[in-house]
């Protein structure tokens, strides 16, 4: 069975702090895909990144970076120099091609000024 | 801009009164999905259309139905809403379903349903 665990329910930081959101997944398949979505208070789920199981290269996009480690079944997300606009719920998700997205329960990030 | 649009953003209905939620897309994607997201929970897939082919999740209640009259539009019908159906309903689309990365899902802003 597939499962995604986001152990951090809520995180609060002050602007300019770095913050890492943890994601641990379970799957028996060798081919799978991992995602991060951001859900601001407006409600829309915004796609941030997609990773396939054969690509363990870390990725950086501006202030965002992702660390994928198959050895620990983790796909962690780091925001550098956080800003108030980063306040949102962040979901990690997992699927195989053609199957439903399995979401974690989400981590609520609050960034104060 | 190409996008996924949901109307209305907020919908209030009465217990047992049928309600329809709307989703449209300008992305020309083949697949459209409906998710239910209850407060402080993860989104849960209800069903999806791959072109005209309807695919229901095994645990989706019969109270929920969907229609896709054309590529651009998809509707979620709740035949007899109960208090437990109050939630955010999210529509998503993907270009393909079984061909990564074209199956990446893009979401609309959601419709928040209140049942009185």
PDB file of C-alpha atoms in Angstrom:
ATOM      1  CA  UNK A   1       0.000   0.000   0.000  1.00  0.00           C
ATOM      2  CA  UNK A   2       1.096   3.548  -0.658  1.00  0.00           C
ATOM      3  CA  UNK A   3       1.288   6.080   2.131  1.00  0.00           C
ATOM      4  CA  UNK A   4       2.628   9.583   2.680  1.00  0.00           C
ATOM      5  CA  UNK A   5       3.496  10.885   6.141  1.00  0.00           C
ATOM      6  CA  UNK A   6       4.003  14.535   6.972  1.00  0.00           C
ATOM      7  CA  UNK A   7       4.802  14.368  10.650  1.00  0.00           C
ATOM      8  CA  UNK A   8       4.871  18.145  11.157  1.00  0.00           C
ATOM      9  CA  UNK A   9       1.303  19.365  11.543  1.00  0.00           C
ATOM     10  CA  UNK A  10       2.188  23.017  12.075  1.00  0.00           C
ATOM     11  CA  UNK A  11       5.374  25.043  11.863  1.00  0.00           C
ATOM     12  CA  UNK A  12       5.794  28.678  12.846  1.00  0.00           C
ATOM     13  CA  UNK A  13       8.806  30.740  11.833  1.00  0.00           C
ATOM     14  CA  UNK A  14       9.790  34.351  11.643  1.00  0.00           C
ATOM     15  CA  UNK A  15      10.525  35.963   8.297  1.00  0.00           C
ATOM     16  CA  UNK A  16      13.953  35.256   6.851  1.00  0.00           C
ATOM     17  CA  UNK A  17      14.309  32.000   8.725  1.00  0.00           C
ATOM     18  CA  UNK A  18      14.941  28.822   6.742  1.00  0.00           C
ATOM     19  CA  UNK A  19      12.391  26.056   7.207  1.00  0.00           C
ATOM     20  CA  UNK A  20      12.291  22.402   6.133  1.00  0.00           C
ATOM     21  CA  UNK A  21       9.074  20.480   5.630  1.00  0.00           C
ATOM     22  CA  UNK A  22       9.446  16.732   5.988  1.00  0.00           C
ATOM     23  CA  UNK A  23       7.821  14.075   3.824  1.00  0.00           C
ATOM     24  CA  UNK A  24       8.247  10.330   4.215  1.00  0.00           C
ATOM     25  CA  UNK A  25       6.594   7.925   1.809  1.00  0.00           C
ATOM     26  CA  UNK A  26       5.905   4.222   1.573  1.00  0.00           C
ATOM     27  CA  UNK A  27       5.506   2.223  -1.595  1.00  0.00           C
ATOM     28  CA  UNK A  28       6.485  -1.202  -2.841  1.00  0.00           C
ATOM     29  CA  UNK A  29       6.779  -0.039  -6.416  1.00  0.00           C
ATOM     30  CA  UNK A  30      10.064   0.824  -8.056  1.00  0.00           C
ATOM     31  CA  UNK A  31       8.496   3.405 -10.367  1.00  0.00           C
ATOM     32  CA  UNK A  32       6.613   6.173  -8.639  1.00  0.00           C
ATOM     33  CA  UNK A  33       6.260   9.931  -8.583  1.00  0.00           C
ATOM     34  CA  UNK A  34       6.466  12.453  -5.770  1.00  0.00           C
ATOM     35  CA  UNK A  35       4.923  15.900  -5.663  1.00  0.00           C
ATOM     36  CA  UNK A  36       4.704  18.991  -3.526  1.00  0.00           C
ATOM     37  CA  UNK A  37       1.672  21.270  -3.648  1.00  0.00           C
ATOM     38  CA  UNK A  38       1.072  24.570  -1.846  1.00  0.00           C
ATOM     39  CA  UNK A  39      -2.413  25.523  -0.652  1.00  0.00           C
ATOM     40  CA  UNK A  40      -2.657  29.198   0.373  1.00  0.00           C
ATOM     41  CA  UNK A  41      -5.677  30.471   2.330  1.00  0.00           C
ATOM     42  CA  UNK A  42      -7.495  31.081  -0.964  1.00  0.00           C
ATOM     43  CA  UNK A  43      -7.806  27.306  -1.324  1.00  0.00           C
ATOM     44  CA  UNK A  44      -6.202  26.582  -4.681  1.00  0.00           C
ATOM     45  CA  UNK A  45      -3.644  23.775  -4.734  1.00  0.00           C
ATOM     46  CA  UNK A  46      -0.574  25.108  -6.523  1.00  0.00           C
ATOM     47  CA  UNK A  47       1.772  22.595  -8.123  1.00  0.00           C
ATOM     48  CA  UNK A  48       5.381  23.119  -7.019  1.00  0.00           C
ATOM     49  CA  UNK A  49       7.428  20.136  -8.142  1.00  0.00           C
ATOM     50  CA  UNK A  50       7.294  16.605  -9.473  1.00  0.00           C
ATOM     51  CA  UNK A  51      10.018  13.959  -9.070  1.00  0.00           C
ATOM     52  CA  UNK A  52      10.221  10.447 -10.462  1.00  0.00           C
ATOM     53  CA  UNK A  53      11.751   7.590  -8.493  1.00  0.00           C
ATOM     54  CA  UNK A  54      14.751   7.302 -10.809  1.00  0.00           C
ATOM     55  CA  UNK A  55      15.843  10.885 -10.408  1.00  0.00           C
ATOM     56  CA  UNK A  56      17.430  11.524  -7.020  1.00  0.00           C
ATOM     57  CA  UNK A  57      19.027  14.757  -8.075  1.00  0.00           C
ATOM     58  CA  UNK A  58      18.175  17.565  -5.706  1.00  0.00           C
ATOM     59  CA  UNK A  59      16.517  20.612  -7.176  1.00  0.00           C
ATOM     60  CA  UNK A  60      16.625  24.299  -6.403  1.00  0.00           C
ATOM     61  CA  UNK A  61      14.157  26.860  -7.660  1.00  0.00           C
ATOM     62  CA  UNK A  62      14.731  30.296  -6.240  1.00  0.00           C
ATOM     63  CA  UNK A  63      14.203  30.087  -2.484  1.00  0.00           C
ATOM     64  CA  UNK A  64      12.795  26.557  -2.756  1.00  0.00           C
ATOM     65  CA  UNK A  65      14.846  23.382  -2.714  1.00  0.00           C
ATOM     66  CA  UNK A  66      13.974  19.717  -2.551  1.00  0.00           C
ATOM     67  CA  UNK A  67      16.015  16.816  -1.176  1.00  0.00           C
ATOM     68  CA  UNK A  68      14.977  13.387  -2.443  1.00  0.00           C
ATOM     69  CA  UNK A  69      16.592  10.399  -0.717  1.00  0.00           C
ATOM     70  CA  UNK A  70      15.402   6.940  -1.679  1.00  0.00           C
ATOM     71  CA  UNK A  71      17.498   5.353   1.067  1.00  0.00           C
ATOM     72  CA  UNK A  72      15.301   6.987   3.699  1.00  0.00           C
ATOM     73  CA  UNK A  73      12.142   7.252   1.535  1.00  0.00           C
ATOM     74  CA  UNK A  74      12.077  10.974   2.066  1.00  0.00           C
ATOM     75  CA  UNK A  75      11.325  13.970  -0.130  1.00  0.00           C
ATOM     76  CA  UNK A  76      11.918  17.039   2.017  1.00  0.00           C
ATOM     77  CA  UNK A  77      11.200  20.620   1.033  1.00  0.00           C
ATOM     78  CA  UNK A  78      13.229  23.597   2.240  1.00  0.00           C
ATOM     79  CA  UNK A  79      12.277  27.251   1.987  1.00  0.00           C
ATOM     80  CA  UNK A  80      15.224  29.593   2.406  1.00  0.00           C
ATOM     81  CA  UNK A  81      14.719  33.076   3.824  1.00  0.00           C
ATOM     82  CA  UNK A  82      11.000  32.524   4.368  1.00  0.00           C
ATOM     83  CA  UNK A  83       8.509  35.288   3.636  1.00  0.00           C
ATOM     84  CA  UNK A  84       4.995  36.000   4.899  1.00  0.00           C
ATOM     85  CA  UNK A  85       3.638  34.996   1.463  1.00  0.00           C
ATOM     86  CA  UNK A  86       4.972  31.499   2.074  1.00  0.00           C
ATOM     87  CA  UNK A  87       2.303  30.987   4.734  1.00  0.00           C
ATOM     88  CA  UNK A  88       0.160  28.111   3.491  1.00  0.00           C
ATOM     89  CA  UNK A  89      -0.559  24.435   3.879  1.00  0.00           C
ATOM     90  CA  UNK A  90       1.970  22.308   2.028  1.00  0.00           C
ATOM     91  CA  UNK A  91       1.060  18.837   0.804  1.00  0.00           C
ATOM     92  CA  UNK A  92       3.401  16.084  -0.243  1.00  0.00           C
ATOM     93  CA  UNK A  93       1.864  13.483  -2.565  1.00  0.00           C
ATOM     94  CA  UNK A  94       2.748  10.182  -4.221  1.00  0.00           C
ATOM     95  CA  UNK A  95       1.426   8.194  -7.146  1.00  0.00           C
ATOM     96  CA  UNK A  96       2.216   5.761  -9.913  1.00  0.00           C
ATOM     97  CA  UNK A  97       1.259   6.549 -13.483  1.00  0.00           C
ATOM     98  CA  UNK A  98      -2.472   6.249 -13.913  1.00  0.00           C
ATOM     99  CA  UNK A  99      -3.343   6.016 -10.220  1.00  0.00           C
ATOM    100  CA  UNK A 100      -4.790   8.496  -7.768  1.00  0.00           C
ATOM    101  CA  UNK A 101      -2.587  10.972  -5.977  1.00  0.00           C
ATOM    102  CA  UNK A 102      -2.034   9.914  -2.383  1.00  0.00           C
ATOM    103  CA  UNK A 103      -1.646  13.019  -0.262  1.00  0.00           C
ATOM    104  CA  UNK A 104      -0.073  13.444   3.138  1.00  0.00           C
ATOM    105  CA  UNK A 105      -2.105  15.278   5.768  1.00  0.00           C
ATOM    106  CA  UNK A 106      -0.283  18.510   5.081  1.00  0.00           C
ATOM    107  CA  UNK A 107       1.932  20.854   7.058  1.00  0.00           C
ATOM    108  CA  UNK A 108       0.642  24.300   7.938  1.00  0.00           C
ATOM    109  CA  UNK A 109       3.430  26.859   7.696  1.00  0.00           C
ATOM    110  CA  UNK A 110       2.965  30.230   9.371  1.00  0.00           C
ATOM    111  CA  UNK A 111       5.535  32.916   8.664  1.00  0.00           C
ATOM    112  CA  UNK A 112       5.295  36.037  10.798  1.00  0.00           C
ATOM    113  CA  UNK A 113       6.893  39.389  10.110  1.00  0.00           C
TER     114      UNK A 113
ATOM    115  CA  UNK B   1      -3.906  32.583 -19.152  1.00  0.00           C
ATOM    116  CA  UNK B   2      -4.783  28.913 -19.389  1.00  0.00           C
ATOM    117  CA  UNK B   3      -6.438  27.823 -16.207  1.00  0.00           C
ATOM    118  CA  UNK B   4      -8.901  25.754 -14.238  1.00  0.00           C
ATOM    119  CA  UNK B   5     -11.983  27.703 -13.189  1.00  0.00           C
ATOM    120  CA  UNK B   6     -14.528  26.721 -10.583  1.00  0.00           C
ATOM    121  CA  UNK B   7     -17.898  28.326  -9.998  1.00  0.00           C
ATOM    122  CA  UNK B   8     -19.180  29.326  -7.625  1.00  0.00           C
ATOM    123  CA  UNK B   9     -16.355  29.805  -5.137  1.00  0.00           C
ATOM    124  CA  UNK B  10     -18.836  29.526  -2.258  1.00  0.00           C
ATOM    125  CA  UNK B  11     -22.068  27.569  -2.331  1.00  0.00           C
ATOM    126  CA  UNK B  12     -24.681  27.253   0.391  1.00  0.00           C
ATOM    127  CA  UNK B  13     -27.361  24.604   0.130  1.00  0.00           C
ATOM    128  CA  UNK B  14     -29.935  23.076   2.388  1.00  0.00           C
ATOM    129  CA  UNK B  15     -29.895  19.568   3.760  1.00  0.00           C
ATOM    130  CA  UNK B  16     -31.226  17.256   1.060  1.00  0.00           C
ATOM    131  CA  UNK B  17     -31.435  19.910  -1.678  1.00  0.00           C
ATOM    132  CA  UNK B  18     -29.544  18.906  -4.848  1.00  0.00           C
ATOM    133  CA  UNK B  19     -26.596  21.062  -5.756  1.00  0.00           C
ATOM    134  CA  UNK B  20     -24.297  21.252  -8.778  1.00  0.00           C
ATOM    135  CA  UNK B  21     -20.733  22.520  -8.793  1.00  0.00           C
ATOM    136  CA  UNK B  22     -19.029  23.573 -11.993  1.00  0.00           C
ATOM    137  CA  UNK B  23     -15.498  23.288 -13.330  1.00  0.00           C
ATOM    138  CA  UNK B  24     -14.120  24.500 -16.629  1.00  0.00           C
ATOM    139  CA  UNK B  25     -10.645  24.472 -18.124  1.00  0.00           C
ATOM    140  CA  UNK B  26      -8.868  26.262 -20.916  1.00  0.00           C
ATOM    141  CA  UNK B  27      -5.887  23.890 -20.880  1.00  0.00           C
ATOM    142  CA  UNK B  28      -7.482  21.420 -23.313  1.00  0.00           C
ATOM    143  CA  UNK B  29      -6.519  18.597 -20.984  1.00  0.00           C
ATOM    144  CA  UNK B  30      -7.954  15.120 -21.473  1.00  0.00           C
ATOM    145  CA  UNK B  31      -8.458  14.300 -17.804  1.00  0.00           C
ATOM    146  CA  UNK B  32     -10.618  16.074 -15.237  1.00  0.00           C
ATOM    147  CA  UNK B  33     -10.772  15.116 -11.547  1.00  0.00           C
ATOM    148  CA  UNK B  34     -13.008  15.936  -8.603  1.00  0.00           C
ATOM    149  CA  UNK B  35     -11.616  15.916  -5.075  1.00  0.00           C
ATOM    150  CA  UNK B  36     -13.318  16.438  -1.733  1.00  0.00           C
ATOM    151  CA  UNK B  37     -11.307  18.156   0.991  1.00  0.00           C
ATOM    152  CA  UNK B  38     -12.758  18.395   4.479  1.00  0.00           C
ATOM    153  CA  UNK B  39     -11.424  20.841   7.016  1.00  0.00           C
ATOM    154  CA  UNK B  40      -7.785  20.203   7.977  1.00  0.00           C
ATOM    155  CA  UNK B  41      -7.640  17.054   5.858  1.00  0.00           C
ATOM    156  CA  UNK B  42      -5.936  16.036   2.650  1.00  0.00           C
ATOM    157  CA  UNK B  43      -7.869  16.072  -0.628  1.00  0.00           C
ATOM    158  CA  UNK B  44      -9.620  12.815  -1.437  1.00  0.00           C
ATOM    159  CA  UNK B  45     -10.313  11.759  -5.011  1.00  0.00           C
ATOM    160  CA  UNK B  46     -14.004  11.169  -5.781  1.00  0.00           C
ATOM    161  CA  UNK B  47     -13.778  10.325  -9.493  1.00  0.00           C
ATOM    162  CA  UNK B  48     -12.232  11.368 -12.762  1.00  0.00           C
ATOM    163  CA  UNK B  49     -13.008  11.531 -16.458  1.00  0.00           C
ATOM    164  CA  UNK B  50     -10.462  10.425 -18.997  1.00  0.00           C
ATOM    165  CA  UNK B  51     -11.984  12.056 -22.058  1.00  0.00           C
ATOM    166  CA  UNK B  52     -15.557  10.695 -21.891  1.00  0.00           C
ATOM    167  CA  UNK B  53     -14.640   7.656 -19.826  1.00  0.00           C
ATOM    168  CA  UNK B  54     -15.933   8.007 -16.247  1.00  0.00           C
ATOM    169  CA  UNK B  55     -13.890   6.423 -13.442  1.00  0.00           C
ATOM    170  CA  UNK B  56     -15.394   6.250  -9.976  1.00  0.00           C
ATOM    171  CA  UNK B  57     -13.324   5.619  -6.858  1.00  0.00           C
ATOM    172  CA  UNK B  58     -14.532   2.539  -4.987  1.00  0.00           C
ATOM    173  CA  UNK B  59     -15.468   4.408  -1.819  1.00  0.00           C
ATOM    174  CA  UNK B  60     -17.218   7.392  -3.417  1.00  0.00           C
ATOM    175  CA  UNK B  61     -20.820   7.503  -2.164  1.00  0.00           C
ATOM    176  CA  UNK B  62     -23.632   7.098  -4.695  1.00  0.00           C
ATOM    177  CA  UNK B  63     -24.846  10.526  -3.624  1.00  0.00           C
ATOM    178  CA  UNK B  64     -22.077  12.013  -5.781  1.00  0.00           C
ATOM    179  CA  UNK B  65     -22.396  12.026  -9.560  1.00  0.00           C
ATOM    180  CA  UNK B  66     -20.513  13.748 -12.332  1.00  0.00           C
ATOM    181  CA  UNK B  67     -21.074  14.870 -15.899  1.00  0.00           C
ATOM    182  CA  UNK B  68     -18.644  15.936 -18.585  1.00  0.00           C
ATOM    183  CA  UNK B  69     -20.608  17.296 -21.558  1.00  0.00           C
ATOM    184  CA  UNK B  70     -17.475  18.359 -23.433  1.00  0.00           C
ATOM    185  CA  UNK B  71     -13.701  18.646 -23.020  1.00  0.00           C
ATOM    186  CA  UNK B  72     -13.868  21.971 -21.246  1.00  0.00           C
ATOM    187  CA  UNK B  73     -16.561  21.417 -18.639  1.00  0.00           C
ATOM    188  CA  UNK B  74     -17.150  18.998 -15.810  1.00  0.00           C
ATOM    189  CA  UNK B  75     -19.911  19.080 -13.192  1.00  0.00           C
ATOM    190  CA  UNK B  76     -20.220  17.578  -9.752  1.00  0.00           C
ATOM    191  CA  UNK B  77     -23.781  16.779  -8.697  1.00  0.00           C
ATOM    192  CA  UNK B  78     -24.631  16.045  -5.091  1.00  0.00           C
ATOM    193  CA  UNK B  79     -28.099  14.552  -5.147  1.00  0.00           C
ATOM    194  CA  UNK B  80     -29.037  14.859  -1.487  1.00  0.00           C
ATOM    195  CA  UNK B  81     -26.400  16.748   0.456  1.00  0.00           C
ATOM    196  CA  UNK B  82     -25.933  15.831   4.071  1.00  0.00           C
ATOM    197  CA  UNK B  83     -24.177  17.777   6.779  1.00  0.00           C
ATOM    198  CA  UNK B  84     -21.159  15.523   6.291  1.00  0.00           C
ATOM    199  CA  UNK B  85     -20.797  16.683   2.692  1.00  0.00           C
ATOM    200  CA  UNK B  86     -19.788  20.180   3.743  1.00  0.00           C
ATOM    201  CA  UNK B  87     -16.286  20.551   2.367  1.00  0.00           C
ATOM    202  CA  UNK B  88     -14.065  22.183  -0.213  1.00  0.00           C
ATOM    203  CA  UNK B  89     -14.504  20.593  -3.623  1.00  0.00           C
ATOM    204  CA  UNK B  90     -11.465  20.820  -5.853  1.00  0.00           C
ATOM    205  CA  UNK B  91     -11.377  20.250  -9.586  1.00  0.00           C
ATOM    206  CA  UNK B  92      -8.104  19.300 -11.251  1.00  0.00           C
ATOM    207  CA  UNK B  93      -6.984  18.541 -14.786  1.00  0.00           C
ATOM    208  CA  UNK B  94      -4.080  16.749 -16.425  1.00  0.00           C
ATOM    209  CA  UNK B  95      -3.085  16.452 -20.045  1.00  0.00           C
ATOM    210  CA  UNK B  96      -2.894  12.678 -19.846  1.00  0.00           C
ATOM    211  CA  UNK B  97      -3.508  10.034 -17.193  1.00  0.00           C
ATOM    212  CA  UNK B  98      -1.008   7.248 -17.819  1.00  0.00           C
ATOM    213  CA  UNK B  99       1.913   9.101 -19.418  1.00  0.00           C
ATOM    214  CA  UNK B 100       4.223  10.844 -16.982  1.00  0.00           C
ATOM    215  CA  UNK B 101       4.911  13.719 -16.708  1.00  0.00           C
ATOM    216  CA  UNK B 102       1.825  14.671 -18.696  1.00  0.00           C
ATOM    217  CA  UNK B 103      -0.319  13.329 -15.874  1.00  0.00           C
ATOM    218  CA  UNK B 104       0.702  16.150 -13.519  1.00  0.00           C
ATOM    219  CA  UNK B 105      -2.510  17.539 -12.047  1.00  0.00           C
ATOM    220  CA  UNK B 106      -3.343  21.226 -11.956  1.00  0.00           C
ATOM    221  CA  UNK B 107      -6.014  22.397  -9.561  1.00  0.00           C
ATOM    222  CA  UNK B 108      -8.696  25.045  -9.607  1.00  0.00           C
ATOM    223  CA  UNK B 109      -9.428  27.383  -6.691  1.00  0.00           C
ATOM    224  CA  UNK B 110     -12.130  25.135  -5.262  1.00  0.00           C
ATOM    225  CA  UNK B 111     -15.768  25.575  -4.245  1.00  0.00           C
ATOM    226  CA  UNK B 112     -16.492  25.684  -0.540  1.00  0.00           C
ATOM    227  CA  UNK B 113     -19.848  24.004   0.101  1.00  0.00           C
ATOM    228  CA  UNK B 114     -21.884  24.739   3.205  1.00  0.00           C
ATOM    229  CA  UNK B 115     -24.873  22.543   4.058  1.00  0.00           C
ATOM    230  CA  UNK B 116     -27.475  24.048   6.369  1.00  0.00           C
TER     231      UNK B 116
END
